[in-house]
Amino acid sequence: MKGNEALAEAAIRTGVDAFFGYPITPQSEVLEYLLQEDAQKRTGMVVLQTESETASINMVYGAACAGRRAMTSSSSPGISLMSEGISYLAGAELPGVIVNVARGGPGLGTIQPAQSDYFQATKAPGHGDFRQLVLAPASVQEMADFIPLAFDLAFKYRNPVMILSDGVIGQMMEKVYLPEPRPRMTEFPEWATIGKKPGKERKRITSLNLIPLEHEKHNQKLQAKYRQMEAEEIRYEEYLCQDAEYIMVAYGASARIASRAVEMARAKGIRVGLFRPVTLFPFPAPQIEALSLRVKGFLSIEMSAGQMIEDIRLAVGKNQRVEHFGRYGGLVHVPEEILEAFERFYMEPHGH
Amino acid sequence: MKGNEALAEAAIRTGVDAFFGYPITPQSEVLEYLLQEDAQKRTGMVVLQTESETASINMVYGAACAGRRAMTSSSSPGISLMSEGISYLAGAELPGVIVNVARGGPGLGTIQPAQSDYFQATKAPGHGDFRQLVLAPASVQEMADFIPLAFDLAFKYRNPVMILSDGVIGQMMEKVYLPEPRPRMTEFPEWATIGKKPGKERKRITSLNLIPLEHEKHNQKLQAKYRQMEAEEIRYEEYLCQDAEYIMVAYGASARIASRAVEMARAKGIRVGLFRPVTLFPFPAPQIEALSLRVKGFLSIEMSAGQMIEDIRLAVGKNQRVEHFGRYGGLVHVPEEILEAFERFYMEPHGH
Amino acid sequence: MAKVRGAIVVDTEQCKGCQVCKVSCPQQVIGMSGTVNGKGYYYAYMEHPEACTGCSNCGIVCPDGVITVYRVKEA
Amino acid sequence: MAKVRGAIVVDTEQCKGCQVCKVSCPQQVIGMSGTVNGKGYYYAYMEHPEACTGCSNCGIVCPDGVITVYRVKEA
Amino acid sequence: MDIKDIIRPENRVYKKSDLLYDTTFNFCPGCGHGTIVRLIAEVVQEMGIEHEVIGISPIGCSVLLYDFFRFDVINASHGRAAAAATALKRVMPDRYIFSYQGDGDIAAIGTSETIHTCNRGENITIFFINNAIYGMTGGQMAPTTLTGMKTSTTPGGRLTQESGFPLHFTEMLASLDGTYYATRQAVHTPAAVRKAKKAIRLSLENQKLERGTSVVEFVSNCNSGWRMEPVASNQWMEEHMFPVFPLGDIKCEGKLIQRS
Amino acid sequence: MDIKDIIRPENRVYKKSDLLYDTTFNFCPGCGHGTIVRLIAEVVQEMGIEHEVIGISPIGCSVLLYDFFRFDVINASHGRAAAAATALKRVMPDRYIFSYQGDGDIAAIGTSETIHTCNRGENITIFFINNAIYGMTGGQMAPTTLTGMKTSTTPGGRLTQESGFPLHFTEMLASLDGTYYATRQAVHTPAAVRKAKKAIRLSLENQKLERGTSVVEFVSNCNSGWRMEPVASNQWMEEHMFPVFPLGDIKCEGKLIQRS
Amino acid sequence: MTEEIIIAGFGGQGVLSMGKMLAYSAIMQHLEACWMPAYGPEMRGGTCNVMVSISHDKISSPVLRCFDTAIILNQPSMDKFESAVKPGGVLMYDPNGITRTPTRKDIRIFAVSATEEATRMNEPRIFNMIVLGAYLSVKPFLGLDHVVEGLRKSLPPRNHKLIPLNEKALRVGMGLITQP
Amino acid sequence: MTEEIIIAGFGGQGVLSMGKMLAYSAIMQHLEACWMPAYGPEMRGGTCNVMVSISHDKISSPVLRCFDTAIILNQPSMDKFESAVKPGGVLMYDPNGITRTPTRKDIRIFAVSATEEATRMNEPRIFNMIVLGAYLSVKPFLGLDHVVEGLRKSLPPRNHKLIPLNEKALRVGMGLITQP
Ligand SMILES: Cc1ncc(C[n+]2csc(CCOP(=O)(O)OP(=O)(O)O)c2C)c(N)n1
Ligand SMILES: Cc1ncc(C[n+]2csc(CCOP(=O)(O)OP(=O)(O)O)c2C)c(N)n1
Ligand code: SF4
Ligand code: SF4
Ligand code: SF4
Ligand code: SF4
Ligand code: SF4
Ligand code: SF4
Ligand SMILES: [Mg+2]
Ligand SMILES: [Mg+2]
């Protein structure tokens, strides 16, 4: 099963209520799969091809207001068009899942895989002081697994959650264990606007707050949620880090590719480990900081010109080398060149 | 003159060719001024109220293709809607000026001033590996002065330039010396698509590149521009930093307000200085790093929950304290509370 | 035919003095006060209470819904 | 009336074998080759060159513009 | 008979709907928004559907709708109320969903979402308040601004060659196969109010038929934006707006009404 | 007479326009896009305006237009070609500006920009290639997909109650006061090609009149998306597309054409 | 010299234009001036205020917590800004509509019955100029000629015919101070 | 065991489905498999390739520079991927349309005249299955029964009637290897 399809099938099985999407390579299979598999018939899930990504995200907003599990999926340019809408979700404290099967930019760029939307996903998915939780799957299995996880987190925090994937993970096929089907929700959160309950106060959902002091409080509440995420939701994976002298840091497809480079390095007797952030926000900064106390250097591997490296540097400080190796603009690095880059930085006599 | 009006008048005087905008508080005066002053009659400038911010930015794109000085102006939610378009400008290497008179978010938020779009402006104005040059005016005078500067930079680098202002600077009035009127351009850059010249090759403008290796090269060229900006375009202002033991870092309205706090601190005998980044990208990291070697601590003052502070931390490393004080969600700090915050962090016995 | 008589009650603190009710009253019942309310508006009141038929016109056009209308059939 | 004769030249390497020209030829001049070109397509060619009137129909419908049409009035 | 004998609960013939909170609307004096909001509350109350209705406020002067109605209301981003409505209705087909949108919101930035919602024939109601101006942001030109009309962005009056023509958005929506009902109303006189109320009711009742979208346009005033006194603005509206935006039904039961 | 006596430069009656590069179009075999591109080049050449024309390619199968034409072409973001065209024309009123857009590009994501461009009556030409599908992305439903038509996102055929109705976008644009000329053409037969070419020419000539926007829709095939052989697709198009999207003029010289 | 002022009242009372006039007048006198309105949504119907700073030196912060002078034109503003006057500063208010008079002892308080006076003069629109006149007499750092010049600058040309009336109002205001 | 393969040719030659079948077959045999297509725009008309990794262990990188086996179905792919075969690896190609035969000496090279054979069998569509058969005989780590199972998995049910034909093609391919 393709990564995109596994994600779609997982959405059906885990009882997602609504999907709104607009075609774009390399993620069109998500929408296509849901319609071809007749998700609507299988679970009653609403699946709608929209007129644009702007419509998609605002439909997610609408369905989320009803307390439903709503999601959309797109690729880089389409995600940019959702910026305002994602900001509204965050401002109105609504859960929602956005999938970005990223491709190379900027602009139309290319349809080939890339990881150049890291900053957008983790720092500024839209205007205003807000964050979204970002999960970065590195296998078809995780494309499936992260759907229920993303919704659980979205509802726990009433906040948008992004699954930041890329063309490699979205298009590749591998073995996947699909989640057991679970029924769709029938009880909705108390904040959902599903019609005023007799005897209860009416509900309202908005991101507007005209009284600055109140709005600051609202923002402080949002910030507190992000701090809570940092405390509770960091996820990561270590591979051969125990005795490592050097750490490669990579997520998503890059992590898969880098893990091979690590194996190649180990075969040569070089003690390298791989640290894979699974959540990009919250970023596993404390874990990287801890590692930094006992290794000699870091190499950030990204299919971008270097974005995650800023978060690594923030975690590590200036007392440790942090280098970047990236292929980008649609190019995917191969394990061999990662190893070469590593050796260039750290193994050559005057590497500094 | 209001900041917004000064900016509009400067646009007329410096021969901007086209303005496309959609109303939004607190920047609607820009569009209104241009139409009320009949910029079209005064200089032939095209001024058009658009149907949306999406249309605005794509019109800027169109006019920029013709080698014209084109700009738009909006406030936070409207800027989010421009994300895709800004990315296209960057990808197609087109000059263009985007003004963000920022307000509090996320979502609809509030119409009150804020600086919570720092991340968006400096790290991820859209999808893909690109940056825009960001100028942060701190006075009505700079609202006017930065228009010609922004266009000069936009054309020098063939890259979008953002003027990141806020509701305070946009709405306030103070003395301003307007630039001498200069004529509109009549010669257009050789890359402009203004009709194929006889005997010359046709021109094309696109952000698409289907061959990954070429697209990587294109992206490397873009990255080289950003490095050049970092080398050549950093702008900043220091106020009482010479003998300072502590540095407040603030831009835009916050810098104005913080400068008063610095004066108040000085009156109390506390040696505080103010460092004001004028360009937010490129960020004056080397200058801050240099300061960090001789002061005891930094305080980042932002009308946000803390965004620029990451750039300060990246510049300073972990061997120095960097603290944040912000009012946000539409609240504007007053000098007194900045001083109080400073004293809380740095003057109290067990401040750590 | 029994004569119909009516009366209106204006929530003077919520009235914004727009006069839309005034021009909609077929009996010219409504006038505007000489003093302002807490929001600074001259509010509507029954200048000619005796003429009111309780037709509700004023109530249904008032943008702010501040008029309540009463109506009785006089015996 | 002088008889009109025509001929076409197909850029066989650019032809994509779509057959749109073939069905548009009023004289059934065009046939498809038995072997493929460098892109893997069976390309169009004049199967009955003698019947061609040079009417240009094939040329103007060819989506890829790979047909050039010639025409002479036979004396 | 004494006034206080008349003013008795049993004699009450008109009173603001119980579905409205006591707070004062944030609209300017005499603004038609208030009347429309009031009417919607009345109809919802009369239909007894306050537990089944979810309203959607736009970005515009009516953004605070959720502070007026005693039933569930959400706010959608500028222009996208129809998209939000589509989703709400699709996940809850048995609820009454309406959006309430200004002319800038619906016919400028929201053009696409609104058209495609109607084209899909979503079983929702769209209330479209056409005051020919951007009220909220201080009186800029809207798509429906009349030719020659002065606004803060058409200081010399709207020029069609510069800024285009007053857009007949409801007619456009009515032309779509998914639109079941489209009408244009006003609320500036008691007679208009009575008609408008019927249209509101019909538009909501239509949702049960599942035959498509209902659109009710209200030609309304914006005293602040037009820089007029309320009563004068209503007069001006009759004289200038109605000829361009004639009142009456545009599409009924899925059929376009032929008009001269 | 021998073939090689016929094949002589002086006898040449048809040849691909010189304004096209020699590269092979990236379109699938038999795709109407190619013919339309070819015709535009021919008209530009015949009008002798290659130094004054700027084309705008969309996002869609025709994105690479700039690699085909020997005149200036820019690429606009998905759906926004009309906005880019507006700007290009306003800063260079003496240039010929056209956009070239697919049905997904223009009638889905680009709905708003296109409508407002026509409503402003920008003096540009819009070429609208209606193949009832998203070709580029692999054959998903487009706004113009026919009722019952199978696509990768309507595997059981388009259901109007789920996905709405085939959108008559050109008719919508024609209804706007700013639209001066609107026509629907095809390019699948020599006769259709000849007519279409005249329409293209007229639409470009109109720009000099400064009377508003010209829109030329082409009903076209998408063999890949429809999963048909090219010739069969053209037949299918005649049988299924033309009844829903009838060819012919829709608006001429600013006046709507009455059609049965 | 630095003078930092807040003017607060209902929208429609001419709060912003009063501030603007002050700022323009200062600039006419070759001082630095900064005018910062609260442009919030409260403007519609609700309250409205503007901060004006005037100084010989470059003005640092346009936004302040405490002011040398507060000019208060309605009760909500009184509630909000009475405490914002610096000790020793000035609070000036129009008693019309004020239900709770200021109580602070460490500031100078002036009442100006400008509404009353304007009604008496049958020129309700010049109410704010009367207040401004009163302010100018309490804080006489701006020359009247500069104020009139500022007036000319801040009014659109079509309204210049109103200048004499406004000047008169200023003079009236200057004589209207009472200390409660 | 780890086997890393690239299959490359024109779009329409069944490159992707060949890869898919390999991957499915491996999974049927309880191996790990990963299938990574190049989904670029070149797909339309142009070239097309897919990387397939099969292993006893978890597969790390889905993307590789060098391969154990390259299956090459047209000239551009030959130009691009001949050099990507690991020393000692396998290069298998259909000589139909190949104008420049491979020249490397450090790898094992096999030609499979699958196009020819398929034309002979009058079943042009099974061309790719013949190639696959040939591959299976060179790298016999997959049991034919698992391959047929994989076939069943990767074909939509409505096409299951084609399984016998495909199986036949596989067998034909297995006997078709020539070493040029
Ligand atoms: C994306 C975005 N753009 C612009 C705005 C600013 N804005 C708020 S309301 C409004 C227009 C309101 O006009 P209309 O829809 O006609 O409603 P009215 O106030 O007239 O009732 C605008 C442009 C915004 N909030 N968001
Ligand atoms: C913002 C954005 N959304 C989606 C896409 C993906 N995309 C590329 S082309 C296309 C549709 C093309 O269909 P159409 O306009 O009908 O053109 P055709 O290919 O049929 O000629 C889409 C959705 C994109 N590039 N950008
Ligand atoms: S219509 Fe209502 S708000 Fe207006 S004056 Fe009458 S009572 Fe007051
Ligand atoms: S009820 Fe009728 S008669 Fe009485 S005041 Fe109202 S409008 Fe006039
Ligand atoms: S129409 Fe053109 S491309 Fe198609 S077969 Fe004929 S010559 Fe070849
Ligand atoms: S020119 Fe006319 S007759 Fe000759 S091949 Fe072409 S279509 Fe046929
Ligand atoms: S600005 Fe206009 S539309 Fe808005 S409340 Fe005031 S009068 Fe009504
Ligand atoms: S996918 Fe369809 S529209 Fe695109 S080139 Fe192929 S046939 Fe033409
Ligand atoms: Mg409006
Ligand atoms: Mg299409």
Short mmCIF file of N, CA and C and ligand atoms in Angstrom, two decimals, chain C residues 10-11 14-22 30 32 42-44 58 61-67, chain E residues 29-30, ligand 3:
data_model
loop_
_atom_site.label_atom_id
_atom_site.label_comp_id
_atom_site.label_asym_id
_atom_site.label_seq_id
_atom_site.Cartn_x
_atom_site.Cartn_y
_atom_site.Cartn_z
N VAL C 10 -40.69 52.07 24.80
CA VAL C 10 -39.36 52.12 24.19
C VAL C 10 -38.31 51.89 25.29
N ASP C 11 -37.41 51.01 25.04
CA ASP C 11 -36.30 50.83 25.97
C ASP C 11 -35.35 51.99 25.72
N GLN C 14 -31.62 51.62 25.30
CA GLN C 14 -31.10 50.90 24.14
C GLN C 14 -31.44 51.58 22.83
N CYS C 15 -32.35 52.51 22.88
CA CYS C 15 -32.73 53.22 21.65
C CYS C 15 -31.55 54.03 21.14
N LYS C 16 -31.35 54.00 19.83
CA LYS C 16 -30.23 54.74 19.25
C LYS C 16 -30.67 55.99 18.51
N GLY C 17 -31.96 56.30 18.63
CA GLY C 17 -32.43 57.56 18.06
C GLY C 17 -32.40 57.64 16.55
N CYS C 18 -32.56 56.50 15.89
CA CYS C 18 -32.40 56.52 14.43
C CYS C 18 -33.60 57.08 13.71
N GLN C 19 -34.76 57.13 14.38
CA GLN C 19 -35.98 57.70 13.82
C GLN C 19 -36.65 56.82 12.77
N VAL C 20 -36.19 55.63 12.58
CA VAL C 20 -36.84 54.76 11.60
C VAL C 20 -38.26 54.44 12.04
N CYS C 21 -38.44 54.26 13.36
CA CYS C 21 -39.79 54.01 13.86
C CYS C 21 -40.68 55.21 13.60
N LYS C 22 -40.10 56.36 13.85
CA LYS C 22 -40.87 57.59 13.75
C LYS C 22 -41.49 57.72 12.35
N ILE C 30 -44.89 58.94 17.21
CA ILE C 30 -43.57 58.94 17.84
C ILE C 30 -42.80 60.26 17.64
N MET C 32 -39.03 62.44 19.14
CA MET C 32 -37.72 62.17 19.69
C MET C 32 -37.51 63.03 20.93
N TYR C 42 -30.63 60.79 21.37
CA TYR C 42 -31.99 61.25 21.62
C TYR C 42 -32.92 60.10 21.31
N TYR C 43 -33.69 59.67 22.25
CA TYR C 43 -34.46 58.44 22.05
C TYR C 43 -35.90 58.70 21.66
N ALA C 44 -36.54 57.68 21.13
CA ALA C 44 -37.93 57.76 20.69
C ALA C 44 -38.87 57.69 21.90
N CYS C 58 -43.93 50.27 14.11
CA CYS C 58 -42.70 50.79 14.70
C CYS C 58 -41.87 49.65 15.27
N VAL C 61 -40.05 47.56 12.55
CA VAL C 61 -38.96 48.17 11.78
C VAL C 61 -37.80 48.61 12.65
N CYS C 62 -38.00 48.65 13.95
CA CYS C 62 -36.91 49.15 14.79
C CYS C 62 -35.70 48.22 14.68
N PRO C 63 -34.59 48.73 14.17
CA PRO C 63 -33.41 47.88 13.96
C PRO C 63 -32.89 47.29 15.25
N ASP C 64 -33.17 47.97 16.36
CA ASP C 64 -32.59 47.48 17.59
C ASP C 64 -33.59 46.75 18.46
N GLY C 65 -34.81 46.61 17.95
CA GLY C 65 -35.80 45.82 18.68
C GLY C 65 -36.07 46.37 20.05
N VAL C 66 -36.09 47.68 20.17
CA VAL C 66 -36.24 48.24 21.51
C VAL C 66 -37.68 48.66 21.80
N ILE C 67 -38.57 48.44 20.83
CA ILE C 67 -39.96 48.84 21.05
C ILE C 67 -40.82 47.61 21.32
N PRO E 29 -26.77 53.36 14.60
CA PRO E 29 -28.19 53.67 14.66
C PRO E 29 -28.85 53.51 13.28
N GLY E 30 -29.99 52.82 13.26
CA GLY E 30 -30.76 52.72 12.03
C GLY E 30 -30.25 51.72 11.02
S1 SF4 I 3 -36.35 52.71 15.50
FE1 SF4 I 3 -35.76 51.90 17.46
S2 SF4 I 3 -33.69 52.62 17.79
FE2 SF4 I 3 -34.57 53.84 16.15
S3 SF4 I 3 -35.41 55.62 17.16
FE3 SF4 I 3 -37.04 54.17 17.02
S4 SF4 I 3 -36.95 53.06 18.92
FE4 SF4 I 3 -35.06 54.12 18.74
#
